CSV table of C-alpha atoms and ligand atoms in Angstrom, one decimal:
chain,number,residue,atom,x,y,z
A,1,MET,CA,107.9,120.0,93.3
A,2,GLU,CA,108.9,116.7,94.9
A,3,LYS,CA,106.9,113.7,93.6
A,4,LYS,CA,104.5,112.3,96.1
A,5,LYS,CA,105.3,108.8,97.4
A,6,GLN,CA,103.1,106.1,96.0
A,7,ILE,CA,100.7,104.3,98.3
A,8,LEU,CA,98.8,101.2,97.3
A,9,SER,CA,96.2,99.3,99.3
A,10,CYS,CA,93.5,96.8,98.4
A,11,ILE,CA,90.3,95.5,99.8
A,12,GLN,CA,88.2,92.5,99.0
A,13,PRO,CA,84.6,92.9,98.1
A,14,THR,CA,83.0,90.7,100.6
A,15,GLY,CA,79.8,92.5,101.6
A,16,ASP,CA,78.9,95.1,104.3
A,17,MET,CA,81.4,97.6,105.5
A,18,HIS,CA,81.5,97.8,109.3
A,19,PHE,CA,83.0,100.2,111.8
A,20,GLY,CA,86.0,97.9,112.3
A,21,ASN,CA,86.8,98.2,108.6
A,22,TYR,CA,86.2,102.0,108.7
A,23,PHE,CA,88.2,102.9,111.8
A,24,GLY,CA,90.8,100.2,111.2
A,25,ALA,CA,91.5,100.8,107.5
A,26,ILE,CA,89.3,103.1,105.4
A,27,LYS,CA,89.5,106.2,107.6
A,28,ASN,CA,93.3,106.0,107.4
A,29,TRP,CA,93.1,105.6,103.6
A,30,VAL,CA,91.0,108.7,103.4
A,31,GLU,CA,93.5,110.7,105.4
A,32,LEU,CA,96.5,109.4,103.5
A,33,GLN,CA,95.1,110.9,100.3
A,34,ASP,CA,96.2,114.4,101.4
A,35,GLN,CA,99.8,113.5,101.7
A,36,TYR,CA,100.5,110.7,99.1
A,37,ASP,CA,99.6,109.5,95.6
A,38,CYS,CA,97.1,106.8,96.6
A,39,ILE,CA,95.7,104.0,94.6
A,40,TYR,CA,93.0,101.8,96.1
A,41,GLY,CA,92.0,98.5,94.5
A,42,VAL,CA,88.8,96.6,94.9
A,43,VAL,CA,90.3,93.2,94.4
A,44,ASN,CA,87.6,90.9,93.0
A,45,TYR,CA,90.1,88.3,91.7
A,46,HIS,CA,91.2,87.8,95.3
A,47,ALA,CA,87.6,87.3,96.4
A,48,MET,CA,87.5,84.1,94.2
A,49,THR,CA,90.0,82.3,96.4
A,50,MET,CA,87.4,81.3,98.9
A,51,PRO,CA,84.0,79.7,98.0
A,52,TYR,CA,81.9,82.4,96.4
A,53,SER,CA,78.8,83.1,94.2
A,54,PRO,CA,79.4,84.9,90.9
A,55,LYS,CA,76.2,87.0,91.3
A,56,LYS,CA,77.1,88.1,94.8
A,57,LEU,CA,80.7,88.9,93.7
A,58,ARG,CA,79.5,91.3,91.0
A,59,GLU,CA,77.0,92.9,93.4
A,60,ASN,CA,79.6,93.2,96.2
A,61,THR,CA,82.2,94.6,93.9
A,62,TRP,CA,80.0,97.6,92.9
A,63,ALA,CA,78.7,97.9,96.5
A,64,LEU,CA,82.2,98.3,97.8
A,65,VAL,CA,83.0,100.9,95.2
A,66,PHE,CA,80.0,102.9,96.2
A,67,ASN,CA,80.8,102.4,99.9
A,68,LEU,CA,84.4,103.6,99.5
A,69,ILE,CA,83.3,106.8,97.7
A,70,ALA,CA,80.6,107.4,100.2
A,71,THR,CA,83.1,107.1,103.1
A,72,GLY,CA,85.6,109.6,101.5
A,73,ILE,CA,87.8,107.8,99.0
A,74,LYS,CA,88.3,109.8,95.8
A,75,PRO,CA,86.8,108.0,92.8
A,76,GLU,CA,89.9,108.7,90.7
A,77,SER,CA,92.0,106.7,93.2
A,78,ILE,CA,89.8,103.6,92.8
A,79,PHE,CA,90.3,100.7,90.4
A,80,ILE,CA,88.5,97.3,90.0
A,81,GLN,CA,91.1,94.6,89.8
A,82,SER,CA,89.5,92.6,87.0
A,83,LEU,CA,89.4,95.8,84.8
A,84,ILE,CA,93.2,95.7,84.9
A,85,PRO,CA,94.1,92.1,83.7
A,86,GLU,CA,97.8,93.0,83.8
A,87,HIS,CA,97.7,92.1,87.5
A,88,ALA,CA,96.9,88.5,86.6
A,89,GLU,CA,99.6,88.4,83.9
A,90,LEU,CA,102.2,89.8,86.2
A,91,CYS,CA,101.1,87.3,88.8
A,92,TRP,CA,102.1,84.5,86.3
A,93,VAL,CA,105.5,86.0,85.8
A,94,PHE,CA,105.9,86.3,89.6
A,95,ASN,CA,104.8,82.7,90.1
A,96,CYS,CA,108.1,81.8,88.4
A,97,PHE,CA,110.0,83.9,90.9
A,98,THR,CA,108.3,82.5,94.0
A,99,SER,CA,109.3,79.6,96.1
A,100,TYR,CA,106.4,77.1,96.5
A,101,GLY,CA,107.6,76.2,100.0
A,102,GLN,CA,107.4,79.8,101.1
A,103,LEU,CA,103.8,80.0,99.9
A,104,THR,CA,102.8,76.9,101.8
A,105,ARG,CA,104.2,78.4,105.0
A,106,MET,CA,102.0,81.5,104.8
A,107,THR,CA,99.9,81.8,108.0
A,108,GLN,CA,96.9,83.1,106.1
A,109,PHE,CA,97.0,80.1,103.7
A,110,LYS,CA,97.1,77.7,106.7
A,111,ASP,CA,94.2,79.6,108.5
A,112,LYS,CA,92.0,79.9,105.4
A,113,SER,CA,92.5,76.4,104.2
A,114,ALA,CA,91.6,75.2,107.8
A,115,GLN,CA,88.5,77.4,107.5
A,116,ASN,CA,87.6,75.8,104.2
A,117,LYS,CA,88.0,72.3,105.7
A,118,GLU,CA,85.6,73.2,108.4
A,119,LEU,CA,83.0,73.8,105.7
A,120,GLY,CA,82.9,70.0,105.4
A,121,ALA,CA,81.8,68.2,102.3
A,122,ASP,CA,82.0,71.3,100.1
A,123,SER,CA,85.5,72.1,101.2
A,124,PHE,CA,87.8,72.8,98.4
A,125,ILE,CA,91.2,74.4,98.7
A,126,SER,CA,92.1,76.1,95.4
A,127,ALA,CA,95.5,76.7,94.0
A,128,GLY,CA,94.3,80.3,93.9
A,129,LEU,CA,94.2,80.4,97.7
A,130,LEU,CA,97.9,79.3,97.8
A,131,ASP,CA,98.8,81.8,95.1
A,132,TYR,CA,96.9,84.7,96.6
A,133,PRO,CA,100.1,86.4,98.0
A,134,VAL,CA,101.7,86.3,94.6
A,135,LEU,CA,98.8,88.1,93.1
A,136,GLN,CA,99.0,90.6,96.0
A,137,ALA,CA,102.7,91.1,95.1
A,138,ALA,CA,101.6,91.9,91.5
A,139,ASP,CA,99.0,94.4,92.8
A,140,ILE,CA,101.7,96.2,94.8
A,141,LEU,CA,104.7,96.0,92.5
A,142,ILE,CA,102.8,96.8,89.3
A,143,TYR,CA,102.4,100.4,90.6
A,144,LYS,CA,105.9,100.5,92.1
A,145,ALA,CA,104.3,101.3,95.4
A,146,ASP,CA,106.7,102.9,98.0
A,147,TYR,CA,104.3,102.2,100.9
A,148,VAL,CA,101.6,99.7,101.7
A,149,PRO,CA,99.4,100.5,104.7
A,150,VAL,CA,99.2,97.0,106.3
A,151,GLY,CA,98.0,95.4,109.5
A,152,VAL,CA,100.4,92.9,111.2
A,153,ASP,CA,98.4,90.1,109.6
A,154,GLN,CA,99.6,91.2,106.2
A,155,GLU,CA,103.3,91.8,107.0
A,156,GLN,CA,104.3,88.3,106.0
A,157,HIS,CA,102.7,88.9,102.5
A,158,LEU,CA,104.5,92.2,102.1
A,159,GLU,CA,107.8,90.4,103.0
A,160,LEU,CA,107.0,88.0,100.2
A,161,SER,CA,106.4,90.9,97.8
A,162,ARG,CA,109.9,92.2,98.7
A,163,ASN,CA,111.4,88.7,98.2
A,164,ILE,CA,109.8,88.4,94.7
A,165,ALA,CA,110.9,91.9,93.7
A,166,GLN,CA,114.4,91.2,94.9
A,167,ARG,CA,114.6,87.8,93.1
A,168,PHE,CA,113.3,89.5,89.9
A,169,ASN,CA,115.8,92.3,90.2
A,170,ASN,CA,118.7,89.8,90.7
A,171,GLN,CA,117.6,87.7,87.8
A,172,VAL,CA,117.4,90.7,85.4
A,173,GLY,CA,120.5,92.3,86.9
A,174,LYS,CA,118.8,95.6,87.5
A,175,GLU,CA,117.2,97.4,90.5
A,176,TYR,CA,113.9,97.5,88.6
A,177,PHE,CA,111.3,97.1,91.3
A,178,VAL,CA,111.1,99.4,94.3
A,179,LEU,CA,111.0,97.3,97.5
A,180,PRO,CA,107.7,98.3,99.1
A,181,GLU,CA,107.7,99.1,102.8
A,182,SER,CA,104.9,98.8,105.2
A,183,LEU,CA,103.3,102.0,106.5
A,184,TYR,CA,102.2,101.6,110.1
A,185,THR,CA,99.6,104.0,111.3
A,186,GLU,CA,98.1,103.7,114.7
A,187,VAL,CA,94.6,102.3,114.0
A,188,PRO,CA,92.2,101.0,116.6
A,189,LYS,CA,91.3,97.3,116.8
A,190,VAL,CA,87.5,97.4,117.1
A,191,ARG,CA,85.9,94.6,119.0
A,192,SER,CA,82.4,93.1,118.7
A,193,THR,CA,80.0,94.9,121.0
A,194,ALA,CA,78.1,91.7,121.4
A,195,ASP,CA,81.2,89.8,122.5
A,196,PRO,CA,84.1,92.2,123.2
A,197,THR,CA,86.6,89.2,123.5
A,198,ARG,CA,86.5,88.9,119.7
A,199,LYS,CA,87.1,91.5,116.9
A,200,MET,CA,84.3,93.1,115.1
A,201,SER,CA,83.9,91.0,112.0
A,202,LYS,CA,81.3,89.8,109.5
A,203,SER,CA,82.3,86.2,109.7
A,204,ALA,CA,81.0,85.8,113.2
A,205,GLY,CA,77.4,86.9,112.3
A,206,GLU,CA,75.2,90.0,112.2
A,207,LYS,CA,75.3,90.9,115.8
A,208,HIS,CA,79.1,91.0,115.8
A,209,TYR,CA,79.4,93.9,113.5
A,210,ILE,CA,77.9,97.4,113.1
A,211,ASN,CA,77.3,98.3,109.5
A,212,VAL,CA,78.5,101.9,108.8
A,213,PHE,CA,75.4,102.4,106.6
A,214,ALA,CA,73.0,101.1,109.2
A,215,ASP,CA,70.1,103.3,110.2
A,216,GLU,CA,70.0,105.2,113.4
A,217,LYS,CA,67.6,102.8,115.1
A,218,ARG,CA,69.8,99.8,114.5
A,219,ILE,CA,73.0,101.5,115.6
A,220,ARG,CA,71.4,102.7,118.8
A,221,LYS,CA,70.0,99.3,119.5
A,222,GLN,CA,73.3,97.6,118.9
A,223,ILE,CA,75.2,100.0,121.2
A,224,ARG,CA,72.5,99.9,123.9
A,225,SER,CA,72.9,96.2,124.1
A,226,ALA,CA,76.7,96.3,124.1
A,227,VAL,CA,78.3,94.1,126.7
A,228,THR,CA,80.0,96.2,129.4
A,229,ASP,CA,80.8,94.2,132.5
A,230,THR,CA,80.6,90.5,132.6
A,231,GLY,CA,81.9,90.4,136.2
A,232,ASP,CA,85.1,88.5,135.4
A,233,THR,CA,87.4,91.5,134.9
A,234,PRO,CA,90.0,91.8,137.7
A,235,GLU,CA,89.5,94.5,140.2
A,236,GLY,CA,90.8,97.9,139.1
A,237,LYS,CA,91.0,96.9,135.4
A,238,MET,CA,88.7,98.2,132.7
A,239,SER,CA,86.6,95.5,131.1
A,240,PRO,CA,87.1,94.8,127.4
A,241,GLY,CA,83.5,95.9,126.6
A,242,VAL,CA,84.0,99.3,128.3
A,243,GLN,CA,87.4,99.7,126.7
A,244,ASN,CA,85.9,99.1,123.3
A,245,LEU,CA,83.2,101.7,123.8
A,246,PHE,CA,85.9,104.3,124.8
A,247,GLU,CA,87.9,103.2,121.8
A,248,LEU,CA,84.9,103.8,119.5
A,249,LEU,CA,84.5,107.3,121.0
A,250,LYS,CA,88.1,108.1,120.4
A,251,ALA,CA,88.0,106.7,116.9
A,252,SER,CA,85.0,109.0,116.2
A,253,GLU,CA,87.2,111.9,117.4
A,254,LYS,CA,84.8,112.8,120.2
A,255,MET,CA,87.7,113.7,122.5
A,256,GLU,CA,85.8,116.0,124.8
A,257,ALA,CA,83.2,113.5,125.6
A,258,HIS,CA,85.9,110.9,125.9
A,259,ALA,CA,87.8,112.9,128.4
A,260,GLN,CA,84.7,113.7,130.5
A,261,LEU,CA,83.5,110.1,130.6
A,262,MET,CA,87.0,108.8,131.4
A,263,LYS,CA,87.1,111.2,134.3
A,264,ASP,CA,83.7,109.8,135.5
A,265,TYR,CA,85.1,106.3,135.1
A,266,GLU,CA,88.2,107.1,137.1
A,267,GLY,CA,86.1,108.7,139.8
A,268,GLY,CA,83.9,105.6,139.9
A,269,GLN,CA,80.9,107.7,138.7
A,270,LEU,CA,80.5,106.4,135.2
A,271,LYS,CA,77.0,105.4,134.1
A,272,TYR,CA,77.3,103.0,131.3
A,273,VAL,CA,74.2,104.4,129.7
A,274,ASP,CA,75.9,107.8,129.3
A,275,LEU,CA,78.9,106.1,127.7
A,276,LYS,CA,76.7,104.2,125.4
A,277,ASP,CA,74.6,107.2,124.4
A,278,ALA,CA,77.8,109.2,123.6
A,279,VAL,CA,79.1,106.3,121.4
A,280,ALA,CA,75.7,105.8,119.7
A,281,ASP,CA,75.5,109.6,119.0
A,282,ALA,CA,79.0,109.6,117.5
A,283,LEU,CA,78.4,106.6,115.3
A,284,VAL,CA,75.0,107.8,114.1
A,285,GLU,CA,76.6,111.2,113.2
A,286,ILE,CA,79.1,109.4,111.0
A,287,SER,CA,76.7,107.0,109.5
A,288,GLN,CA,74.2,109.7,108.6
A,289,ARG,CA,76.9,111.5,106.7
A,290,PHE,CA,77.8,108.3,104.8
A,291,ILE,CA,74.1,107.4,104.1
A,292,ALA,CA,73.4,110.9,102.7
A,293,LYS,CA,76.5,110.6,100.4
A,294,LYS,CA,75.5,107.2,99.3
A,295,GLU,CA,72.0,108.3,98.4
A,296,GLU,CA,73.5,110.9,96.2
A,297,LEU,CA,75.7,108.3,94.5
A,298,ASN,CA,72.8,105.9,94.2
A,299,SER,CA,70.8,108.5,92.3
A,300,ASN,CA,73.6,108.6,89.7
A,301,LYS,CA,74.5,104.9,89.6
A,302,LYS,CA,75.4,104.7,86.0
A,303,GLU,CA,77.6,107.8,86.1
A,304,VAL,CA,79.5,106.5,89.1
A,305,LYS,CA,80.1,103.1,87.5
A,306,ASN,CA,81.3,104.9,84.3
A,307,GLN,CA,83.6,107.1,86.4
A,308,ILE,CA,85.2,104.0,88.0
A,309,LYS,CA,85.6,102.2,84.7
A,310,TYR,CA,87.3,105.4,83.5
A,311,SER,CA,89.6,105.7,86.6
A,312,SER,CA,90.5,102.0,86.2
A,313,SER,CA,91.4,102.6,82.6
A,314,ILE,CA,93.7,105.5,83.5
A,315,ILE,CA,95.3,103.5,86.4
A,316,ARG,CA,95.6,100.6,83.9
A,317,GLN,CA,98.0,102.6,81.7
A,318,ARG,CA,100.5,102.5,84.5
A,319,ALA,CA,100.1,98.8,84.9
A,320,GLN,CA,100.5,98.2,81.2
A,321,GLN,CA,103.7,100.2,81.2
A,322,THR,CA,105.2,98.1,84.0
A,323,LEU,CA,104.1,94.9,82.5
A,324,LYS,CA,105.6,95.8,79.1
A,325,GLU,CA,109.0,96.6,80.8
A,326,VAL,CA,108.8,93.4,82.9
A,327,LYS,CA,108.2,91.3,79.8
A,328,ASP,CA,111.1,92.9,78.0
A,329,LEU,CA,113.4,92.3,81.0
A,330,ALA,CA,112.1,88.7,81.4
A,331,GLY,CA,112.7,87.8,77.8
A,332,LEU,CA,109.0,87.7,76.7
A,333,MET,CA,107.6,89.1,73.5
A,334,ASN,CA,105.2,92.0,74.0
A,335,VAL,CA,101.9,92.7,72.4
A,336,LYS,CA,101.9,96.2,70.8
A,337,PHE,CA,99.5,98.5,72.5
B,401,LIG,P1,88.2,92.3,106.1
B,401,LIG,O1,87.1,92.6,105.1
B,401,LIG,O2,87.7,91.7,107.4
B,401,LIG,O3,89.3,91.7,105.4
B,401,LIG,O4,88.7,93.8,106.6
B,401,LIG,C1,89.3,94.7,105.7
B,401,LIG,C2,90.3,95.5,106.5
B,401,LIG,O5,89.6,96.2,107.6
B,401,LIG,C3,91.4,94.6,107.2
B,401,LIG,O6,92.5,94.5,106.5
B,401,LIG,C4,91.6,95.4,108.5
B,401,LIG,O7,92.7,96.4,108.2
B,401,LIG,C5,90.4,96.2,108.8
B,401,LIG,N1,89.6,95.6,109.9
B,401,LIG,C6,88.7,94.6,109.8
B,401,LIG,N2,88.1,94.3,110.9
B,401,LIG,C7,88.7,95.2,111.8
B,401,LIG,C8,88.5,95.4,113.2
B,401,LIG,N3,87.6,94.7,114.0
B,401,LIG,N4,89.2,96.4,113.8
B,401,LIG,C9,90.1,97.1,113.1
B,401,LIG,N5,90.3,96.9,111.8
B,401,LIG,C10,89.6,96.0,111.2
């Protein structure tokens, strides 16, 4: 049987999971599990690159693990980054194969350091923020990933991973690392229902995202108050708010309702309340399923945590093997394990 291609993707533990995260990333991760060998990392080292609280980081890391399992990721595919310290060691090796200039030109570094500056007196731009894409290269290359499902915003980082892999391969005179490719899947861009001109995101505040574990009442309230028409959409064009509601219906796979409501829209008969009810029903159905699964996981917290520590230890064996080979190739002594 042909070996399945390796997929690697990571997510930072930064709090609630919203429908933008779910429809834009996690749902795709769940579906990829059928076709590929998937490894998904909860990258807590990365979450230290912006101002953070240690207590919150620990809580958010476990919360994200539980959320991922509740939304359909297999526990055996999940690792917690800090349980595999080889990522950080490979990052050091890679630092020595990375151009400093290239790092300073990364768009995300520029954006995030500007964000930090906006924090004012507390602003602090760490070397970790600059180095973040090198750690990301280590996350990917340590598992010899063939594909990385990325959004356009991450393409520049993946290019850096390929540059590092190539530079390393050239230095050691061997095609050791696989050059990872991006895996594009059509995923929706979900917008804030409170302000459909911006994307759904936690950073803009609570009304700008819908938590996938929110209770029915809250979801219905958020959808009922979704902005539809602000009166400034050109004649004959669908407003961003209405587009977003249709997008949510499609992402929830309610194609029949989508088709019917679209027909109403095209015939000039659409009642926004019907569209909103259909979207709310669809999101509530999904969230109820996730809440039930999470309750089940919460009643076995210790077992779930042990399971993830175990899966991390199994995934770690692969990372250890790569790091051992890298150190041999790079002229570094190895610890026996
Ligand atoms: P974040 O926690 O904001 O970094 O989001 C994690 C991942 O979720 C991102 O890499 C995106 O792929 C996805 N994502 C976040 N917000 C949205 C959104 N509004 N629409 C679609 N995908 C999103």
